[in-house]
mmCIF file of C-alpha atoms in Angstrom:
data_model
loop_
_atom_site.group_PDB
_atom_site.id
_atom_site.type_symbol
_atom_site.label_atom_id
_atom_site.label_comp_id
_atom_site.label_asym_id
_atom_site.label_seq_id
_atom_site.Cartn_x
_atom_site.Cartn_y
_atom_site.Cartn_z
ATOM 1 C CA MET P 1 -10.296 -34.083 -34.090
ATOM 2 C CA ALA P 2 -13.455 -33.003 -32.244
ATOM 3 C CA GLY P 3 -12.709 -29.400 -33.102
ATOM 4 C CA ARG P 4 -12.514 -30.240 -36.811
ATOM 5 C CA ILE P 5 -15.806 -32.075 -36.627
ATOM 6 C CA ARG P 6 -17.449 -28.998 -34.912
ATOM 7 C CA ILE P 7 -16.028 -26.693 -37.594
ATOM 8 C CA GLY P 8 -17.224 -29.045 -40.305
ATOM 9 C CA ARG P 9 -20.708 -29.128 -38.896
ATOM 10 C CA PHE P 10 -20.752 -25.385 -38.572
ATOM 11 C CA ILE P 11 -19.760 -24.923 -42.171
ATOM 12 C CA GLY P 12 -22.240 -27.514 -43.205
ATOM 13 C CA ARG P 13 -25.040 -25.611 -41.420
ATOM 14 C CA ILE P 14 -23.980 -22.373 -43.052
ATOM 15 C CA LEU P 15 -24.043 -23.968 -46.481
ATOM 16 C CA LEU P 16 -27.412 -25.497 -45.814
ATOM 17 C CA VAL P 17 -28.836 -22.102 -44.781
ATOM 18 C CA LEU P 18 -27.415 -20.461 -47.920
ATOM 19 C CA VAL P 19 -28.869 -23.196 -50.121
ATOM 20 C CA LEU P 20 -32.316 -22.998 -48.507
ATOM 21 C CA PHE P 21 -32.214 -19.204 -48.753
ATOM 22 C CA SER P 22 -31.319 -19.250 -52.443
ATOM 23 C CA VAL P 23 -34.126 -21.728 -53.179
ATOM 24 C CA ALA P 24 -36.546 -19.542 -51.152
ATOM 25 C CA VAL P 25 -35.776 -16.491 -53.371
ATOM 26 C CA VAL P 26 -36.035 -18.476 -56.639
ATOM 27 C CA LEU P 27 -38.905 -20.980 -56.365
ATOM 28 C CA PRO P 28 -41.718 -18.511 -55.484
ATOM 29 C CA PHE P 29 -41.163 -16.596 -58.680
ATOM 30 C CA ARG P 30 -42.272 -19.552 -60.621
ATOM 31 C CA TRP P 31 -45.771 -18.322 -59.789
ATOM 32 C CA ILE P 32 -45.253 -14.748 -58.473
ATOM 33 C CA ASP P 33 -44.257 -11.940 -60.801
ATOM 34 C CA PRO P 34 -41.088 -10.343 -59.394
ATOM 35 C CA PRO P 35 -41.718 -6.683 -58.585
ATOM 36 C CA ILE P 36 -38.075 -5.699 -59.230
ATOM 37 C CA SER P 37 -34.702 -7.071 -60.202
ATOM 38 C CA MET P 38 -31.226 -6.541 -58.755
ATOM 39 C CA VAL P 39 -30.199 -4.681 -61.849
ATOM 40 C CA MET P 40 -33.114 -2.295 -61.457
ATOM 41 C CA LEU P 41 -32.138 -1.658 -57.824
ATOM 42 C CA GLU P 42 -28.547 -1.108 -58.720
ATOM 43 C CA ARG P 43 -29.401 1.345 -61.504
ATOM 44 C CA SER P 44 -31.762 3.233 -59.142
ATOM 45 C CA TRP P 45 -29.085 3.365 -56.451
ATOM 46 C CA ASP P 46 -26.370 4.543 -58.850
ATOM 47 C CA GLN P 47 -28.630 7.277 -60.163
ATOM 48 C CA ARG P 48 -30.126 8.363 -56.846
ATOM 49 C CA GLY P 49 -30.659 12.093 -56.607
ATOM 50 C CA THR P 50 -30.788 12.533 -60.439
ATOM 51 C CA GLY P 51 -34.522 12.115 -60.949
ATOM 52 C CA TYR P 52 -33.932 8.655 -62.393
ATOM 53 C CA ARG P 53 -37.162 6.631 -62.665
ATOM 54 C CA LEU P 54 -37.839 3.018 -63.542
ATOM 55 C CA ASN P 55 -40.041 2.588 -66.594
ATOM 56 C CA LYS P 56 -41.420 -0.944 -66.403
ATOM 57 C CA GLN P 57 -44.648 -2.831 -67.056
ATOM 58 C CA TRP P 58 -45.169 -6.494 -66.393
ATOM 59 C CA LEU P 59 -46.778 -8.524 -69.183
ATOM 60 C CA ASN P 60 -47.977 -12.069 -68.715
ATOM 61 C CA TRP P 61 -46.916 -14.666 -71.270
ATOM 62 C CA ASP P 62 -50.194 -14.453 -73.158
ATOM 63 C CA GLN P 63 -49.840 -10.663 -73.442
ATOM 64 C CA ILE P 64 -46.421 -10.908 -75.050
ATOM 65 C CA PRO P 65 -46.481 -11.222 -78.905
ATOM 66 C CA HIS P 66 -44.945 -14.513 -79.932
ATOM 67 C CA HIS P 67 -42.873 -12.855 -82.619
ATOM 68 C CA ALA P 68 -41.366 -10.531 -79.925
ATOM 69 C CA ALA P 69 -40.437 -13.631 -77.855
ATOM 70 C CA LEU P 70 -39.052 -15.367 -80.899
ATOM 71 C CA ALA P 71 -36.933 -12.394 -81.936
ATOM 72 C CA ALA P 72 -35.403 -12.203 -78.482
ATOM 73 C CA VAL P 73 -34.501 -15.961 -78.447
ATOM 74 C CA VAL P 74 -33.060 -15.756 -81.960
ATOM 75 C CA SER P 75 -30.928 -12.769 -80.967
ATOM 76 C CA GLU P 76 -29.729 -14.002 -77.556
ATOM 77 C CA ASP P 77 -29.894 -17.783 -77.267
ATOM 78 C CA GLN P 78 -30.964 -19.972 -80.217
ATOM 79 C CA ASN P 79 -30.436 -23.155 -78.247
ATOM 80 C CA PHE P 80 -32.745 -21.936 -75.437
ATOM 81 C CA PRO P 81 -35.395 -24.646 -75.969
ATOM 82 C CA LYS P 82 -32.828 -27.366 -75.855
ATOM 83 C CA HIS P 83 -30.244 -26.655 -73.171
ATOM 84 C CA TYR P 84 -30.405 -26.799 -69.367
ATOM 85 C CA GLY P 85 -29.071 -23.360 -68.600
ATOM 86 C CA PHE P 86 -25.681 -23.443 -70.292
ATOM 87 C CA ASP P 87 -24.877 -23.689 -73.994
ATOM 88 C CA LEU P 88 -21.632 -25.649 -73.994
ATOM 89 C CA LYS P 89 -21.215 -25.388 -77.723
ATOM 90 C CA ALA P 90 -21.574 -21.585 -77.647
ATOM 91 C CA ILE P 91 -19.026 -21.410 -74.806
ATOM 92 C CA GLN P 92 -16.524 -23.516 -76.813
ATOM 93 C CA LYS P 93 -17.028 -21.270 -79.825
ATOM 94 C CA ALA P 94 -16.488 -18.191 -77.645
ATOM 95 C CA PHE P 95 -13.157 -19.535 -76.327
ATOM 96 C CA ALA P 96 -12.112 -20.562 -79.917
ATOM 97 C CA GLU P 97 -12.833 -17.028 -81.045
ATOM 98 C CA ARG P 98 -10.823 -15.651 -78.145
ATOM 99 C CA GLU P 99 -7.830 -17.768 -79.358
ATOM 100 C CA ARG P 100 -8.212 -16.277 -82.826
ATOM 101 C CA ARG P 101 -9.052 -12.605 -82.048
ATOM 102 C CA GLY P 102 -7.850 -12.111 -78.443
ATOM 103 C CA SER P 103 -11.256 -11.137 -77.140
ATOM 104 C CA LEU P 104 -14.060 -13.186 -75.557
ATOM 105 C CA ARG P 105 -17.504 -12.693 -77.018
ATOM 106 C CA GLY P 106 -20.582 -13.225 -74.924
ATOM 107 C CA ALA P 107 -21.983 -16.816 -74.622
ATOM 108 C CA SER P 108 -24.495 -16.293 -71.872
ATOM 109 C CA THR P 109 -27.814 -18.026 -72.284
ATOM 110 C CA ILE P 110 -31.188 -16.441 -71.525
ATOM 111 C CA SER P 111 -31.294 -18.433 -68.338
ATOM 112 C CA GLN P 112 -27.942 -17.084 -67.235
ATOM 113 C CA GLN P 113 -29.045 -13.559 -68.027
ATOM 114 C CA VAL P 114 -32.223 -13.999 -65.944
ATOM 115 C CA ALA P 115 -30.188 -15.323 -63.021
ATOM 116 C CA ARG P 116 -27.690 -12.481 -63.310
ATOM 117 C CA ASN P 117 -30.241 -9.688 -63.749
ATOM 118 C CA MET P 118 -32.643 -10.961 -61.066
ATOM 119 C CA TYR P 119 -30.258 -11.881 -58.311
ATOM 120 C CA LEU P 120 -26.754 -10.471 -58.814
ATOM 121 C CA TRP P 121 -24.859 -7.239 -59.244
ATOM 122 C CA THR P 122 -23.307 -5.958 -62.487
ATOM 123 C CA GLY P 123 -19.541 -6.138 -63.027
ATOM 124 C CA ARG P 124 -17.143 -9.065 -63.361
ATOM 125 C CA SER P 125 -15.607 -11.234 -60.653
ATOM 126 C CA TRP P 126 -15.115 -14.913 -59.984
ATOM 127 C CA LEU P 127 -17.507 -14.731 -57.093
ATOM 128 C CA ARG P 128 -20.266 -13.299 -59.289
ATOM 129 C CA LYS P 129 -19.618 -15.862 -61.951
ATOM 130 C CA GLY P 130 -19.859 -18.721 -59.434
ATOM 131 C CA LEU P 131 -23.124 -17.350 -58.055
ATOM 132 C CA GLU P 132 -24.421 -16.963 -61.604
ATOM 133 C CA VAL P 133 -23.785 -20.663 -62.251
ATOM 134 C CA TRP P 134 -25.598 -21.552 -59.021
ATOM 135 C CA PHE P 135 -28.638 -19.355 -59.637
ATOM 136 C CA THR P 136 -28.838 -20.444 -63.276
ATOM 137 C CA GLY P 137 -29.047 -24.031 -62.162
ATOM 138 C CA LEU P 138 -31.771 -23.124 -59.653
ATOM 139 C CA VAL P 139 -33.795 -21.139 -62.194
ATOM 140 C CA GLU P 140 -33.648 -24.022 -64.661
ATOM 141 C CA LEU P 141 -34.649 -26.467 -61.946
ATOM 142 C CA CYS P 142 -37.464 -24.443 -60.431
ATOM 143 C CA TRP P 143 -39.039 -22.697 -63.475
ATOM 144 C CA PRO P 144 -40.322 -24.061 -66.767
ATOM 145 C CA LYS P 145 -38.730 -22.725 -69.922
ATOM 146 C CA GLN P 146 -41.772 -20.519 -70.751
ATOM 147 C CA ARG P 147 -41.510 -18.885 -67.311
ATOM 148 C CA ILE P 148 -37.852 -18.219 -67.746
ATOM 149 C CA LEU P 149 -38.467 -16.479 -71.070
ATOM 150 C CA GLU P 150 -41.480 -14.586 -69.654
ATOM 151 C CA VAL P 151 -39.361 -13.215 -66.793
ATOM 152 C CA TYR P 152 -36.500 -12.401 -69.148
ATOM 153 C CA LEU P 153 -38.760 -10.359 -71.434
ATOM 154 C CA ASN P 154 -40.059 -8.455 -68.463
ATOM 155 C CA ILE P 155 -36.700 -7.573 -66.774
ATOM 156 C CA ALA P 156 -34.403 -7.123 -69.804
ATOM 157 C CA GLU P 157 -32.970 -3.611 -70.041
ATOM 158 C CA TRP P 158 -33.949 -1.668 -73.185
ATOM 159 C CA GLY P 159 -32.692 1.791 -72.479
ATOM 160 C CA ASP P 160 -31.971 4.251 -69.642
ATOM 161 C CA GLY P 161 -34.458 3.141 -66.926
ATOM 162 C CA VAL P 162 -36.503 1.122 -69.454
ATOM 163 C CA PHE P 163 -37.146 -2.510 -68.433
ATOM 164 C CA GLY P 164 -39.213 -5.139 -70.100
ATOM 165 C CA VAL P 165 -40.725 -5.434 -73.607
ATOM 166 C CA GLY P 166 -43.938 -3.658 -72.473
ATOM 167 C CA ALA P 167 -42.140 -0.519 -71.398
ATOM 168 C CA ALA P 168 -39.692 -0.749 -74.367
ATOM 169 C CA SER P 169 -42.461 -0.849 -76.984
ATOM 170 C CA ARG P 170 -44.079 2.287 -75.591
ATOM 171 C CA HIS P 171 -40.785 4.086 -74.974
ATOM 172 C CA HIS P 172 -39.243 3.421 -78.401
ATOM 173 C CA PHE P 173 -42.298 3.090 -80.654
ATOM 174 C CA GLY P 174 -45.152 4.648 -78.805
ATOM 175 C CA VAL P 175 -47.308 1.457 -79.025
ATOM 176 C CA PRO P 176 -48.265 -1.276 -76.580
ATOM 177 C CA ALA P 177 -46.408 -4.556 -76.951
ATOM 178 C CA ALA P 178 -49.492 -6.173 -78.538
ATOM 179 C CA GLN P 179 -49.119 -3.828 -81.550
ATOM 180 C CA LEU P 180 -45.414 -4.405 -82.139
ATOM 181 C CA SER P 181 -44.664 -5.357 -85.712
ATOM 182 C CA ASN P 182 -42.246 -8.096 -86.642
ATOM 183 C CA TRP P 183 -39.708 -5.506 -87.716
ATOM 184 C CA GLN P 184 -40.009 -3.508 -84.471
ATOM 185 C CA SER P 185 -39.626 -6.684 -82.474
ATOM 186 C CA ALA P 186 -36.503 -7.600 -84.434
ATOM 187 C CA LEU P 187 -35.055 -4.100 -83.809
ATOM 188 C CA LEU P 188 -35.690 -4.420 -80.043
ATOM 189 C CA ALA P 189 -34.188 -7.876 -79.908
ATOM 190 C CA SER P 190 -31.165 -6.804 -81.924
ATOM 191 C CA SER P 191 -30.425 -3.980 -79.520
ATOM 192 C CA LEU P 192 -30.236 -6.302 -76.499
ATOM 193 C CA PRO P 193 -26.439 -6.837 -76.487
ATOM 194 C CA SER P 194 -25.946 -3.038 -75.922
ATOM 195 C CA PRO P 195 -29.369 -1.645 -74.895
ATOM 196 C CA LEU P 196 -27.900 1.621 -73.627
ATOM 197 C CA LYS P 197 -25.994 2.121 -76.862
ATOM 198 C CA TYR P 198 -28.544 1.409 -79.563
ATOM 199 C CA ASN P 199 -31.839 3.228 -80.282
ATOM 200 C CA PRO P 200 -34.364 0.908 -81.959
ATOM 201 C CA ALA P 201 -36.575 3.879 -82.863
ATOM 202 C CA ALA P 202 -33.692 5.500 -84.865
ATOM 203 C CA PRO P 203 -31.552 2.459 -85.750
ATOM 204 C CA ALA P 204 -28.044 2.822 -86.976
ATOM 205 C CA PRO P 205 -27.017 0.800 -90.083
ATOM 206 C CA HIS P 206 -25.495 -1.922 -87.899
ATOM 207 C CA LEU P 207 -28.680 -2.338 -85.947
ATOM 208 C CA ILE P 208 -30.676 -2.508 -89.169
ATOM 209 C CA GLU P 209 -28.311 -5.206 -90.432
ATOM 210 C CA ARG P 210 -28.733 -7.176 -87.239
ATOM 211 C CA ALA P 211 -32.542 -6.860 -87.367
ATOM 212 C CA ASN P 212 -32.592 -8.207 -90.962
ATOM 213 C CA TRP P 213 -30.404 -11.094 -89.869
ATOM 214 C CA ASN P 214 -32.788 -11.720 -86.997
ATOM 215 C CA LEU P 215 -35.789 -11.991 -89.301
ATOM 216 C CA SER P 216 -33.953 -14.247 -91.652
ATOM 217 C CA GLN P 217 -32.957 -16.505 -88.769
ATOM 218 C CA GLN P 218 -36.566 -16.652 -87.585
ATOM 219 C CA ARG P 219 -37.616 -17.907 -91.009
ATOM 220 C CA ARG P 220 -34.780 -20.412 -91.141
ATOM 221 C CA LEU P 221 -35.755 -21.915 -87.799
ATOM 222 C CA GLY P 222 -39.372 -22.255 -88.701
ATOM 223 C CA GLY P 223 -40.982 -19.077 -87.225
ATOM 224 C CA ARG P 224 -43.201 -19.141 -84.160
ATOM 225 C CA THR P 225 -43.727 -22.905 -84.268
ATOM 226 C CA TRP P 226 -40.130 -23.257 -83.242
ATOM 227 C CA LEU P 227 -41.052 -22.024 -79.736
ATOM 228 C CA ALA P 228 -44.204 -24.245 -79.508
ATOM 229 C CA SER P 229 -42.290 -26.668 -77.243
ATOM 230 C CA LEU P 230 -42.197 -24.027 -74.509
ATOM 231 C CA GLU P 231 -45.909 -23.875 -74.115
#
């Protein structure tokens, strides 16, 4: 009996350390701009010796055009202002589609993508999914919605070595983010599901179709005022 108690206490201490550590690597980034993400580190490691370089530029919230932020939310997570990290309706729809088509479409929220890109490795496993749930909850608990979106727009991958809307606007269109047009923002946002596949500067017909849908959805939702609750 005493042995079980000691083992239980030991496990409890380990879990407490892990919880405190995870909080320590999430909470400070509510105020501090993260210098790098795990996806950036993984890409750099995988491409070591090839001359691979990270192309990134941090933009504060007031430097990001609101139409670029709106386009990304419309493309990736239209319930972002309302949920607490997980969009249960989107998950239900994804599983229903799996029943019909035999494949599971993505249902990750922006908060989940931030947790995954910032703190975890790429690939699929139950361990990674469990950690994603944990870190998503921490991100939602520790950061306001505006900060989550700000970090997302600065660490999202938009091409080979291209991270963040600041670097993406210069890489694809040769302009700073402040000069992005509504159409260019829609093209960038529409490429997010497959950023290494699509080229916003030379969009394929499918990407043009997605960008037009994005703009129509922005109008349907009420435009930039739809995100006013984040500020």
